[in-house]
Amino acid sequence: MIFESHAHYDDEAFDEDRESLLISLAGHGIDRVINVGASLAGCRATLELMEKYPFVYGAMGVHPGETEELSETGIAWLREQCSRDKVVAVGEIGLDYYWKEPEEAVQKRWFERQLELAREVALPVIIHSRDAAKDTLDMMQALHAEEMGGVVHCYSYTKELAREYLNMDFYFGIGGVITFKNAKKLKEAVDYIPLEKILLETDSPYLAPEPNRGKRNSSLNLPYIAQAVAELKGVSREEVEEATSRNAERLFSKVHAS
Ligand code: NI
């Protein structure tokens, strides 16, 4: 069975067929899904999905690009949600300098605040980091993120940087990019990262793998990602699916074992 560690089924891209798609997942071997909040509205929608579907779990957090909406009231609300049984992580949180807004100081302030939140509620973190490799790592080291643990979602940095995250005992979320022909740097990193530290994810509806690149993504594409990891690791696809499920259970310890 496959554990989907990062999806956004609250996205409007799923408005037409969300119910039938989610219900079809089990028949395709996908037995658990973490729906990741990226804004306060996204977190509210995640709570609804969690309540409706037994196999859906939630992460509560505000994406760096949405941090303008945060305040201490928002943090207090997030903290309250984190005590729910099926909320298994704080995320996605981090830094994204690809977009120029909000300014870096605002992103950093709320990244720090949400890392502190994870510490307060004793949950692992789901990190989003784009074009911000150095600042992300510096802040995580300064704030001792290794004590909360977590995953760097959609890992896109080098093998050298992977070593730093391994030193913090972090996991690596590997998604559709691993199937792209030009993903040489990422393939080197995945070759280097032990299978015990890899989680499978799609980031649906974004980043669909080959052969569906450019289309709407869904967890149904996870076998393509598992296959690409299996080829790099020289093991079977089933072995990758099994190992990454166990990894996700280890990291997100509030998730029920399959
Ligand atoms: Ni995401």
CSV table of C-alpha atoms and ligand atoms in Angstrom, one decimal:
chain,number,residue,atom,x,y,z
A,1,MET,CA,0.0,0.0,0.0
A,2,ILE,CA,1.1,3.6,-0.7
A,3,PHE,CA,1.1,6.5,1.8
A,4,GLU,CA,0.5,9.9,0.2
A,5,SER,CA,2.4,12.3,2.4
A,6,HIS,CA,1.5,15.6,0.8
A,7,ALA,CA,-1.6,16.6,-1.2
A,8,HIS,CA,-4.0,19.5,-1.4
A,9,TYR,CA,-7.4,17.9,-2.0
A,10,ASP,CA,-9.1,21.1,-0.7
A,11,ASP,CA,-7.9,22.8,-3.9
A,12,GLU,CA,-10.6,24.0,-6.3
A,13,ALA,CA,-9.0,21.8,-9.0
A,14,PHE,CA,-10.9,18.9,-7.3
A,15,ASP,CA,-14.3,20.6,-7.0
A,16,GLU,CA,-15.8,18.5,-9.8
A,17,ASP,CA,-14.8,15.0,-8.7
A,18,ARG,CA,-13.3,15.2,-5.2
A,19,GLU,CA,-15.6,12.7,-3.7
A,20,SER,CA,-15.3,10.0,-6.4
A,21,LEU,CA,-11.5,10.5,-6.7
A,22,LEU,CA,-10.9,10.2,-2.9
A,23,ILE,CA,-13.1,7.1,-2.7
A,24,SER,CA,-11.3,5.5,-5.6
A,25,LEU,CA,-7.8,5.8,-4.0
A,26,ALA,CA,-8.0,2.6,-1.8
A,27,GLY,CA,-8.7,0.5,-4.9
A,28,HIS,CA,-5.5,1.8,-6.4
A,29,GLY,CA,-3.4,0.9,-3.3
A,30,ILE,CA,-3.3,4.3,-1.7
A,31,ASP,CA,-4.5,3.7,1.8
A,32,ARG,CA,-3.6,7.0,3.7
A,33,VAL,CA,-3.4,10.6,2.7
A,34,ILE,CA,-2.1,13.7,4.5
A,35,ASN,CA,-3.9,16.8,3.3
A,36,VAL,CA,-1.7,19.7,3.9
A,37,GLY,CA,-3.0,23.1,4.9
A,38,ALA,CA,-1.4,26.1,3.1
A,39,SER,CA,-3.6,28.9,4.4
A,40,LEU,CA,-6.1,29.3,7.2
A,41,ALA,CA,-9.0,28.6,4.8
A,42,GLY,CA,-7.1,25.5,3.5
A,43,CYS,CA,-6.7,24.3,7.1
A,44,ARG,CA,-10.4,24.6,7.7
A,45,ALA,CA,-11.1,22.7,4.5
A,46,THR,CA,-8.6,20.1,5.6
A,47,LEU,CA,-10.4,19.6,8.9
A,48,GLU,CA,-13.6,18.9,6.9
A,49,LEU,CA,-11.9,16.3,4.7
A,50,MET,CA,-10.4,14.6,7.7
A,51,GLU,CA,-13.8,14.3,9.3
A,52,LYS,CA,-15.4,12.9,6.2
A,53,TYR,CA,-12.8,10.4,5.2
A,54,PRO,CA,-11.2,7.9,7.7
A,55,PHE,CA,-8.0,7.6,5.6
A,56,VAL,CA,-7.4,11.4,5.4
A,57,TYR,CA,-5.2,13.0,8.0
A,58,GLY,CA,-4.3,16.7,8.3
A,59,ALA,CA,-1.4,19.1,8.7
A,60,MET,CA,-2.1,22.6,10.0
A,61,GLY,CA,0.0,25.5,8.8
A,62,VAL,CA,0.3,28.5,6.6
A,63,HIS,CA,2.6,28.5,3.5
A,64,PRO,CA,5.2,31.3,3.3
A,65,GLY,CA,3.4,32.9,0.4
A,66,GLU,CA,0.2,33.3,2.5
A,67,THR,CA,1.8,34.5,5.8
A,68,GLU,CA,0.5,38.1,5.4
A,69,GLU,CA,-2.8,36.7,6.8
A,70,LEU,CA,-1.2,35.4,10.0
A,71,SER,CA,-1.6,37.0,13.4
A,72,GLU,CA,-1.4,35.7,17.0
A,73,THR,CA,-5.2,35.0,16.7
A,74,GLY,CA,-4.4,32.8,13.7
A,75,ILE,CA,-1.6,31.0,15.6
A,76,ALA,CA,-3.9,30.4,18.5
A,77,TRP,CA,-6.5,28.9,16.2
A,78,LEU,CA,-3.9,26.6,14.6
A,79,ARG,CA,-2.7,25.5,18.0
A,80,GLU,CA,-6.2,24.5,19.0
A,81,GLN,CA,-6.6,22.4,15.8
A,82,CYS,CA,-3.3,20.6,16.5
A,83,SER,CA,-4.8,18.8,19.5
A,84,ARG,CA,-7.2,16.9,17.3
A,85,ASP,CA,-6.6,13.2,16.9
A,86,LYS,CA,-6.1,13.3,13.1
A,87,VAL,CA,-3.9,16.4,12.9
A,88,VAL,CA,-0.4,14.8,12.5
A,89,ALA,CA,1.9,17.7,11.7
A,90,VAL,CA,2.4,21.5,11.5
A,91,GLY,CA,2.7,22.5,7.8
A,92,GLU,CA,3.3,23.5,5.3
A,93,ILE,CA,5.6,26.2,6.6
A,94,GLY,CA,8.9,27.7,5.4
A,95,LEU,CA,10.4,30.2,3.1
A,96,ASP,CA,9.7,30.8,-0.6
A,97,TYR,CA,11.9,33.5,-2.3
A,98,TYR,CA,10.8,32.6,-5.8
A,99,TRP,CA,7.8,34.9,-5.2
A,100,LYS,CA,8.8,38.4,-4.0
A,101,GLU,CA,5.8,38.7,-1.8
A,102,PRO,CA,5.5,38.7,1.2
A,103,GLU,CA,8.9,40.2,1.9
A,104,GLU,CA,11.5,38.0,3.4
A,105,ALA,CA,11.2,39.5,6.9
A,106,VAL,CA,7.5,38.6,7.1
A,107,GLN,CA,8.1,35.1,5.8
A,108,LYS,CA,10.9,34.6,8.4
A,109,ARG,CA,8.8,35.9,11.3
A,110,TRP,CA,6.0,33.5,10.7
A,111,PHE,CA,8.3,30.5,9.8
A,112,GLU,CA,9.9,31.0,13.2
A,113,ARG,CA,6.5,31.4,14.9
A,114,GLN,CA,5.2,28.2,13.3
A,115,LEU,CA,8.3,26.2,14.2
A,116,GLU,CA,7.7,27.3,17.8
A,117,LEU,CA,4.1,26.2,17.5
A,118,ALA,CA,5.3,22.7,16.4
A,119,ARG,CA,7.5,22.6,19.5
A,120,GLU,CA,4.6,23.7,21.7
A,121,VAL,CA,2.3,21.0,20.4
A,122,ALA,CA,5.0,18.4,19.9
A,123,LEU,CA,4.3,17.6,16.3
A,124,PRO,CA,6.7,17.2,13.3
A,125,VAL,CA,6.9,19.9,10.7
A,126,ILE,CA,6.3,19.8,6.9
A,127,ILE,CA,8.8,22.3,5.4
A,128,HIS,CA,8.3,24.2,2.1
A,129,SER,CA,11.5,25.8,0.9
A,130,ARG,CA,12.0,27.2,-2.6
A,131,ASP,CA,15.0,29.4,-3.7
A,132,ALA,CA,15.7,29.8,0.0
A,133,ALA,CA,18.1,27.0,0.8
A,134,LYS,CA,20.5,28.8,3.1
A,135,ASP,CA,18.0,30.8,5.2
A,136,THR,CA,15.8,27.8,5.6
A,137,LEU,CA,18.6,25.6,6.9
A,138,ASP,CA,20.0,28.4,9.1
A,139,MET,CA,16.7,29.0,10.8
A,140,MET,CA,16.0,25.3,11.3
A,141,GLN,CA,19.4,24.8,12.9
A,142,ALA,CA,19.1,28.0,15.1
A,143,LEU,CA,15.6,26.9,16.3
A,144,HIS,CA,16.6,23.2,16.7
A,145,ALA,CA,14.1,21.8,14.3
A,146,GLU,CA,15.7,18.4,14.8
A,147,GLU,CA,13.9,18.3,18.2
A,148,MET,CA,10.5,18.4,16.4
A,149,GLY,CA,11.6,16.4,13.3
A,150,GLY,CA,9.8,16.5,10.0
A,151,VAL,CA,10.1,16.4,6.3
A,152,VAL,CA,11.4,18.7,3.6
A,153,HIS,CA,8.6,18.5,1.2
A,154,CYS,CA,9.2,18.4,-2.6
A,155,TYR,CA,12.9,18.3,-1.9
A,156,SER,CA,14.7,20.2,-4.7
A,157,TYR,CA,18.2,21.0,-3.4
A,158,THR,CA,21.5,19.3,-3.7
A,159,LYS,CA,23.1,16.1,-2.3
A,160,GLU,CA,25.3,18.3,-0.1
A,161,LEU,CA,22.4,20.1,1.4
A,162,ALA,CA,20.6,16.7,1.9
A,163,ARG,CA,23.5,15.7,4.2
A,164,GLU,CA,22.7,18.7,6.4
A,165,TYR,CA,19.1,17.7,6.7
A,166,LEU,CA,20.1,14.1,7.4
A,167,ASN,CA,22.2,15.3,10.2
A,168,MET,CA,19.0,16.8,11.7
A,169,ASP,CA,17.3,13.4,11.1
A,170,PHE,CA,14.8,14.9,8.7
A,171,TYR,CA,12.9,13.1,6.0
A,172,PHE,CA,12.7,14.0,2.3
A,173,GLY,CA,9.4,14.3,0.4
A,174,ILE,CA,10.0,13.1,-3.2
A,175,GLY,CA,7.4,13.9,-5.8
A,176,GLY,CA,6.8,14.1,-9.6
A,177,VAL,CA,10.0,16.0,-10.4
A,178,ILE,CA,12.0,12.8,-9.9
A,179,THR,CA,10.4,11.5,-13.1
A,180,PHE,CA,11.6,14.5,-15.2
A,181,LYS,CA,14.4,13.9,-17.6
A,182,ASN,CA,16.2,17.1,-16.6
A,183,ALA,CA,16.1,16.3,-12.8
A,184,LYS,CA,19.8,15.4,-12.6
A,185,LYS,CA,20.6,17.2,-9.4
A,186,LEU,CA,17.5,15.7,-7.6
A,187,LYS,CA,18.4,12.2,-8.9
A,188,GLU,CA,21.8,12.6,-7.4
A,189,ALA,CA,20.3,13.6,-4.1
A,190,VAL,CA,17.8,10.7,-4.1
A,191,ASP,CA,20.6,8.3,-4.9
A,192,TYR,CA,22.4,9.6,-1.8
A,193,ILE,CA,19.5,9.7,0.6
A,194,PRO,CA,18.8,6.4,2.4
A,195,LEU,CA,15.5,4.8,1.5
A,196,GLU,CA,14.6,4.9,5.2
A,197,LYS,CA,14.5,8.7,5.0
A,198,ILE,CA,12.2,9.1,1.9
A,199,LEU,CA,8.5,9.8,1.8
A,200,LEU,CA,6.4,9.7,-1.4
A,201,GLU,CA,4.2,12.7,-2.2
A,202,THR,CA,2.5,14.3,-5.1
A,203,ASP,CA,1.7,17.8,-4.0
A,204,SER,CA,-1.6,17.4,-5.9
A,205,PRO,CA,-2.9,19.2,-7.9
A,206,TYR,CA,0.6,20.4,-8.8
A,207,LEU,CA,3.7,18.8,-10.3
A,208,ALA,CA,2.3,15.7,-12.0
A,209,PRO,CA,5.0,13.2,-12.9
A,210,GLU,CA,5.8,11.8,-16.3
A,211,PRO,CA,3.9,10.5,-18.3
A,212,ASN,CA,1.2,12.9,-17.0
A,213,ARG,CA,3.4,16.0,-16.7
A,214,GLY,CA,1.4,19.3,-17.1
A,215,LYS,CA,-2.0,17.7,-16.2
A,216,ARG,CA,-3.8,17.9,-12.9
A,217,ASN,CA,-2.0,15.7,-10.4
A,218,SER,CA,-3.6,13.2,-8.0
A,219,SER,CA,-2.4,10.5,-5.7
A,220,LEU,CA,-3.2,8.0,-8.5
A,221,ASN,CA,0.2,9.0,-10.0
A,222,LEU,CA,2.2,7.9,-7.0
A,223,PRO,CA,3.3,4.6,-8.6
A,224,TYR,CA,5.2,6.5,-11.2
A,225,ILE,CA,7.1,8.3,-8.5
A,226,ALA,CA,7.7,5.0,-6.6
A,227,GLN,CA,9.0,3.4,-9.8
A,228,ALA,CA,11.5,6.3,-10.4
A,229,VAL,CA,12.8,6.0,-6.8
A,230,ALA,CA,13.0,2.2,-7.2
A,231,GLU,CA,15.1,2.5,-10.3
A,232,LEU,CA,17.6,4.8,-8.6
A,233,LYS,CA,17.8,2.5,-5.5
A,234,GLY,CA,17.9,-0.8,-7.4
A,235,VAL,CA,15.0,-2.3,-5.6
A,236,SER,CA,11.4,-3.2,-6.6
A,237,ARG,CA,8.6,-0.6,-6.7
A,238,GLU,CA,6.7,-2.6,-4.0
A,239,GLU,CA,9.8,-2.3,-1.7
A,240,VAL,CA,9.8,1.4,-2.1
A,241,GLU,CA,6.0,1.7,-1.4
A,242,GLU,CA,6.3,-0.5,1.7
A,243,ALA,CA,9.4,1.3,3.1
A,244,THR,CA,8.1,4.8,2.5
A,245,SER,CA,4.8,3.8,4.2
A,246,ARG,CA,6.7,2.6,7.3
A,247,ASN,CA,8.8,5.8,7.2
A,248,ALA,CA,5.7,8.0,7.2
A,249,GLU,CA,4.2,6.0,10.1
A,250,ARG,CA,7.4,6.5,12.0
A,251,LEU,CA,7.5,10.3,11.4
A,252,PHE,CA,3.7,11.0,11.7
A,253,SER,CA,3.2,8.9,14.8
A,254,LYS,CA,-0.4,10.0,15.2
A,255,VAL,CA,-1.3,8.2,12.0
A,256,HIS,CA,-2.9,4.7,12.5
A,257,ALA,CA,-0.8,1.8,11.2
A,258,SER,CA,-2.3,0.0,8.1
B,1,NI,NI,2.1,21.6,-0.9
